[in-house]
Amino acid sequence: MGEEAANVKKKIIIDTDPGIDDAMAIFVALQSPEVEVIGLTTIYGNVYTTLATRNALHLLEVAGRTDIPVAEGSHVTITKGTKLRIANFVHGADGLGNQNFPPPKGKPIRQSAVEFLVEQANLHPGKITVVALGPLTNIALAIQRDPGFMKNIGQIVLLGGAFSVNGSVNPAAETNIFGDPDAADIVFTSGADILAVGINVTHQVVFTGMVRSQNGPISQLSRSQ
């Protein structure tokens, strides 16, 4: 029984704003034998939401995983009066280093990101991990839409915050939390099981020469940058 449980893949939904860094994270997840990516939901951040959706579809085509659905998320913040802060000065106008990739053949599903998140949490109570790589708007909206979402979701693992280091926007703020602080407040005070991974951790992550030398989507994209 214990061995069977150990062999069960963890179901994850990646809430993403790709972004070169998110592209690498998506490819790592797709290649991991320990997780099953059951969907991508998109959000603004590195690029606007529409372009994030296009990039997510493109990345799944590169990885040969067009079976995975992409649901488009919010185009605006929950925080009133907050202007979208798009990091095209970091990732290029297209979010993927201005490589001028052809448009993806696939389309996002008709469900919104919030609808998809709530549905999957209800279908698999306690079994879904949401990996949030951008501002937390979609997650906060899912909590507001369905009060049971925070109990149905297994865990929220998020890229956000700066612990014992300076922030990336200013000395006190990290980009994803700063991008929609009211959304972050809703998520952090929801009672959900949350694991926050700050930039004090992610700034130490590097790809080894072995990863770059492999003939896979990660190495192909990293060599194109």
GROMACS .gro file of C-alpha atoms in nm:
model
  225
    1MET     CA    1   0.000   0.000   0.000
    2GLY     CA    2   0.281   0.238   0.091
    3GLU     CA    3   0.466   0.159  -0.231
    4GLU     CA    4   0.153   0.228  -0.438
    5ALA     CA    5   0.109   0.564  -0.265
    6ALA     CA    6   0.472   0.649  -0.334
    7ASN     CA    7   0.418   0.581  -0.705
    8VAL     CA    8   0.117   0.813  -0.734
    9LYS     CA    9   0.211   1.131  -0.916
   10LYS     CA   10   0.121   1.461  -0.754
   11LYS     CA   11  -0.133   1.650  -0.966
   12ILE     CA   12  -0.032   2.010  -1.022
   13ILE     CA   13  -0.175   2.313  -1.198
   14ILE     CA   14   0.084   2.575  -1.291
   15ASP     CA   15  -0.042   2.934  -1.276
   16THR     CA   16   0.209   3.109  -1.496
   17ASP     CA   17   0.319   3.424  -1.677
   18PRO     CA   18   0.585   3.283  -1.914
   19GLY     CA   19   0.853   3.439  -1.912
   20ILE     CA   20   1.183   3.259  -1.969
   21ASP     CA   21   1.204   3.157  -1.604
   22ASP     CA   22   0.852   3.015  -1.609
   23ALA     CA   23   0.927   2.833  -1.934
   24MET     CA   24   1.214   2.652  -1.764
   25ALA     CA   25   0.995   2.571  -1.463
   26ILE     CA   26   0.721   2.430  -1.688
   27PHE     CA   27   0.969   2.210  -1.875
   28VAL     CA   28   1.118   2.082  -1.549
   29ALA     CA   29   0.769   1.994  -1.422
   30LEU     CA   30   0.678   1.818  -1.746
   31GLN     CA   31   0.991   1.605  -1.725
   32SER     CA   32   0.952   1.522  -1.356
   33PRO     CA   33   0.846   1.163  -1.285
   34GLU     CA   34   0.694   1.278  -0.955
   35VAL     CA   35   0.427   1.517  -1.084
   36GLU     CA   36   0.143   1.519  -1.334
   37VAL     CA   37   0.075   1.861  -1.486
   38ILE     CA   38  -0.302   1.865  -1.540
   39GLY     CA   39  -0.327   2.222  -1.665
   40LEU     CA   40  -0.172   2.564  -1.709
   41THR     CA   41  -0.352   2.882  -1.611
   42THR     CA   42  -0.216   3.214  -1.727
   43ILE     CA   43  -0.169   3.552  -1.566
   44TYR     CA   44   0.002   3.885  -1.638
   45GLY     CA   45   0.348   3.962  -1.502
   46ASN     CA   46   0.640   3.891  -1.728
   47VAL     CA   47   0.401   3.966  -2.016
   48TYR     CA   48   0.035   4.062  -2.054
   49THR     CA   49  -0.212   3.777  -1.999
   50THR     CA   50  -0.298   3.728  -2.367
   51LEU     CA   51   0.069   3.683  -2.452
   52ALA     CA   52   0.118   3.459  -2.148
   53THR     CA   53  -0.151   3.231  -2.292
   54ARG     CA   54   0.016   3.227  -2.632
   55ASN     CA   55   0.352   3.144  -2.473
   56ALA     CA   56   0.201   2.868  -2.258
   57LEU     CA   57   0.049   2.706  -2.567
   58HIS     CA   58   0.380   2.739  -2.752
   59LEU     CA   59   0.577   2.579  -2.468
   60LEU     CA   60   0.341   2.282  -2.456
   61GLU     CA   61   0.384   2.236  -2.831
   62VAL     CA   62   0.763   2.243  -2.793
   63ALA     CA   63   0.736   1.984  -2.515
   64GLY     CA   64   0.499   1.765  -2.716
   65ARG     CA   65   0.227   1.800  -2.451
   66THR     CA   66  -0.062   1.963  -2.632
   67ASP     CA   67  -0.293   1.732  -2.436
   68ILE     CA   68  -0.255   1.964  -2.137
   69PRO     CA   69  -0.524   2.236  -2.125
   70VAL     CA   70  -0.443   2.606  -2.099
   71ALA     CA   71  -0.698   2.836  -1.931
   72GLU     CA   72  -0.659   3.211  -1.966
   73GLY     CA   73  -0.664   3.413  -1.646
   74SER     CA   74  -0.729   3.765  -1.528
   75HIS     CA   75  -0.612   4.065  -1.727
   76VAL     CA   76  -0.639   4.306  -1.434
   77THR     CA   77  -0.539   4.321  -1.068
   78ILE     CA   78  -0.772   4.291  -0.771
   79THR     CA   79  -0.586   4.583  -0.610
   80LYS     CA   80  -0.764   4.902  -0.712
   81GLY     CA   81  -0.556   5.168  -0.879
   82THR     CA   82  -0.262   4.936  -0.944
   83LYS     CA   83  -0.107   4.967  -1.286
   84LEU     CA   84   0.007   4.643  -1.444
   85ARG     CA   85   0.383   4.610  -1.409
   86ILE     CA   86   0.498   4.407  -1.710
   87ALA     CA   87   0.860   4.286  -1.711
   88ASN     CA   88   0.921   4.300  -2.085
   89PHE     CA   89   1.246   4.481  -2.008
   90VAL     CA   90   1.367   4.152  -1.859
   91HIS     CA   91   1.217   3.884  -2.084
   92GLY     CA   92   1.177   4.075  -2.410
   93ALA     CA   93   0.861   4.201  -2.576
   94ASP     CA   94   0.738   3.847  -2.643
   95GLY     CA   95   0.840   3.716  -2.301
   96LEU     CA   96   1.069   3.453  -2.447
   97GLY     CA   97   1.374   3.655  -2.541
   98ASN     CA   98   1.240   3.802  -2.868
   99GLN     CA   99   1.295   3.476  -3.054
  100ASN     CA  100   0.996   3.540  -3.287
  101PHE     CA  101   0.851   3.193  -3.243
  102PRO     CA  102   0.560   3.111  -3.479
  103PRO     CA  103   0.208   3.140  -3.335
  104PRO     CA  104   0.094   2.824  -3.157
  105LYS     CA  105  -0.157   2.600  -3.330
  106GLY     CA  106  -0.351   2.533  -3.012
  107LYS     CA  107  -0.612   2.746  -2.839
  108PRO     CA  108  -0.697   2.799  -2.473
  109ILE     CA  109  -0.999   2.616  -2.337
  110ARG     CA  110  -1.326   2.805  -2.303
  111GLN     CA  111  -1.314   2.795  -1.924
  112SER     CA  112  -1.143   3.084  -1.751
  113ALA     CA  113  -0.849   3.014  -1.523
  114VAL     CA  114  -1.068   3.067  -1.217
  115GLU     CA  115  -1.337   2.830  -1.345
  116PHE     CA  116  -1.074   2.566  -1.424
  117LEU     CA  117  -0.905   2.598  -1.084
  118VAL     CA  118  -1.233   2.569  -0.894
  119GLU     CA  119  -1.354   2.277  -1.106
  120GLN     CA  120  -1.033   2.077  -1.067
  121ALA     CA  121  -1.022   2.139  -0.692
  122ASN     CA  122  -1.379   2.008  -0.665
  123LEU     CA  123  -1.305   1.706  -0.884
  124HIS     CA  124  -0.991   1.612  -0.690
  125PRO     CA  125  -1.039   1.740  -0.333
  126GLY     CA  126  -0.714   1.752  -0.143
  127LYS     CA  127  -0.518   1.615  -0.439
  128ILE     CA  128  -0.430   1.929  -0.640
  129THR     CA  129  -0.122   2.144  -0.583
  130VAL     CA  130  -0.132   2.487  -0.745
  131VAL     CA  131   0.214   2.612  -0.839
  132ALA     CA  132   0.180   2.989  -0.871
  133LEU     CA  133   0.467   3.152  -1.059
  134GLY     CA  134   0.323   3.501  -1.105
  135PRO     CA  135   0.096   3.749  -0.925
  136LEU     CA  136  -0.171   3.573  -0.719
  137THR     CA  137  -0.478   3.724  -0.885
  138ASN     CA  138  -0.622   3.401  -1.028
  139ILE     CA  139  -0.580   3.217  -0.698
  140ALA     CA  140  -0.744   3.498  -0.501
  141LEU     CA  141  -1.036   3.512  -0.745
  142ALA     CA  142  -1.084   3.135  -0.712
  143ILE     CA  143  -1.100   3.176  -0.332
  144GLN     CA  144  -1.357   3.455  -0.371
  145ARG     CA  145  -1.562   3.256  -0.622
  146ASP     CA  146  -1.578   2.936  -0.417
  147PRO     CA  147  -1.537   2.957  -0.038
  148GLY     CA  148  -1.460   2.584  -0.040
  149PHE     CA  149  -1.166   2.625  -0.276
  150MET     CA  150  -0.912   2.677   0.000
  151LYS     CA  151  -1.022   2.349   0.164
  152ASN     CA  152  -1.046   2.152  -0.161
  153ILE     CA  153  -0.703   2.253  -0.284
  154GLY     CA  154  -0.422   2.039  -0.146
  155GLN     CA  155  -0.150   2.302  -0.135
  156ILE     CA  156  -0.047   2.630  -0.294
  157VAL     CA  157   0.324   2.652  -0.371
  158LEU     CA  158   0.405   3.005  -0.477
  159LEU     CA  159   0.699   3.201  -0.605
  160GLY     CA  160   0.677   3.516  -0.401
  161GLY     CA  161   0.832   3.722  -0.129
  162ALA     CA  162   1.186   3.807  -0.027
  163PHE     CA  163   1.296   3.661   0.304
  164SER     CA  164   1.609   3.807   0.467
  165VAL     CA  165   1.707   3.967   0.133
  166ASN     CA  166   1.610   4.283  -0.053
  167GLY     CA  167   1.309   4.270  -0.283
  168SER     CA  168   1.326   4.277  -0.662
  169VAL     CA  169   1.104   4.584  -0.709
  170ASN     CA  170   1.236   4.786  -0.418
  171PRO     CA  171   1.415   4.697  -0.094
  172ALA     CA  172   1.088   4.585   0.064
  173ALA     CA  173   0.891   4.423  -0.220
  174GLU     CA  174   0.920   4.123  -0.452
  175THR     CA  175   0.767   4.138  -0.801
  176ASN     CA  176   0.485   3.882  -0.775
  177ILE     CA  177   0.351   4.004  -0.441
  178PHE     CA  178   0.395   4.368  -0.546
  179GLY     CA  179   0.207   4.295  -0.870
  180ASP     CA  180  -0.124   4.248  -0.685
  181PRO     CA  181  -0.083   4.296  -0.309
  182ASP     CA  182  -0.455   4.266  -0.232
  183ALA     CA  183  -0.463   3.929  -0.409
  184ALA     CA  184  -0.163   3.818  -0.204
  185ASP     CA  185  -0.342   3.925   0.113
  186ILE     CA  186  -0.649   3.720   0.020
  187VAL     CA  187  -0.437   3.412  -0.048
  188PHE     CA  188  -0.215   3.437   0.260
  189THR     CA  189  -0.510   3.492   0.495
  190SER     CA  190  -0.736   3.227   0.337
  191GLY     CA  191  -0.634   2.940   0.560
  192ALA     CA  192  -0.504   2.737   0.266
  193ASP     CA  193  -0.189   2.527   0.301
  194ILE     CA  194   0.075   2.757   0.150
  195LEU     CA  195   0.443   2.709   0.080
  196ALA     CA  196   0.608   3.038  -0.020
  197VAL     CA  197   0.939   3.014  -0.204
  198GLY     CA  198   1.107   3.353  -0.204
  199ILE     CA  199   1.369   3.503  -0.430
  200ASN     CA  200   1.624   3.426  -0.160
  201VAL     CA  201   1.582   3.066  -0.284
  202THR     CA  202   1.519   3.111  -0.655
  203HIS     CA  203   1.819   3.336  -0.710
  204GLN     CA  204   2.038   3.040  -0.619
  205VAL     CA  205   1.888   2.805  -0.879
  206VAL     CA  206   2.104   2.742  -1.186
  207PHE     CA  207   2.095   2.497  -1.475
  208THR     CA  208   2.393   2.268  -1.489
  209GLY     CA  209   2.596   2.193  -1.798
  210MET     CA  210   2.444   1.846  -1.801
  211VAL     CA  211   2.091   1.987  -1.831
  212ARG     CA  212   2.198   2.224  -2.106
  213SER     CA  213   2.366   1.944  -2.301
  214GLN     CA  214   2.058   1.721  -2.305
  215ASN     CA  215   1.855   1.714  -2.624
  216GLY     CA  216   1.526   1.826  -2.471
  217PRO     CA  217   1.301   2.134  -2.462
  218ILE     CA  218   1.490   2.289  -2.170
  219SER     CA  219   1.825   2.274  -2.346
  220GLN     CA  220   1.675   2.391  -2.676
  221LEU     CA  221   1.521   2.699  -2.518
  222SER     CA  222   1.823   2.778  -2.301
  223ARG     CA  223   2.056   2.763  -2.602
  224SER     CA  224   1.831   3.003  -2.794
  225GLN     CA  225   1.863   3.278  -2.530
   0.00000   0.00000   0.00000
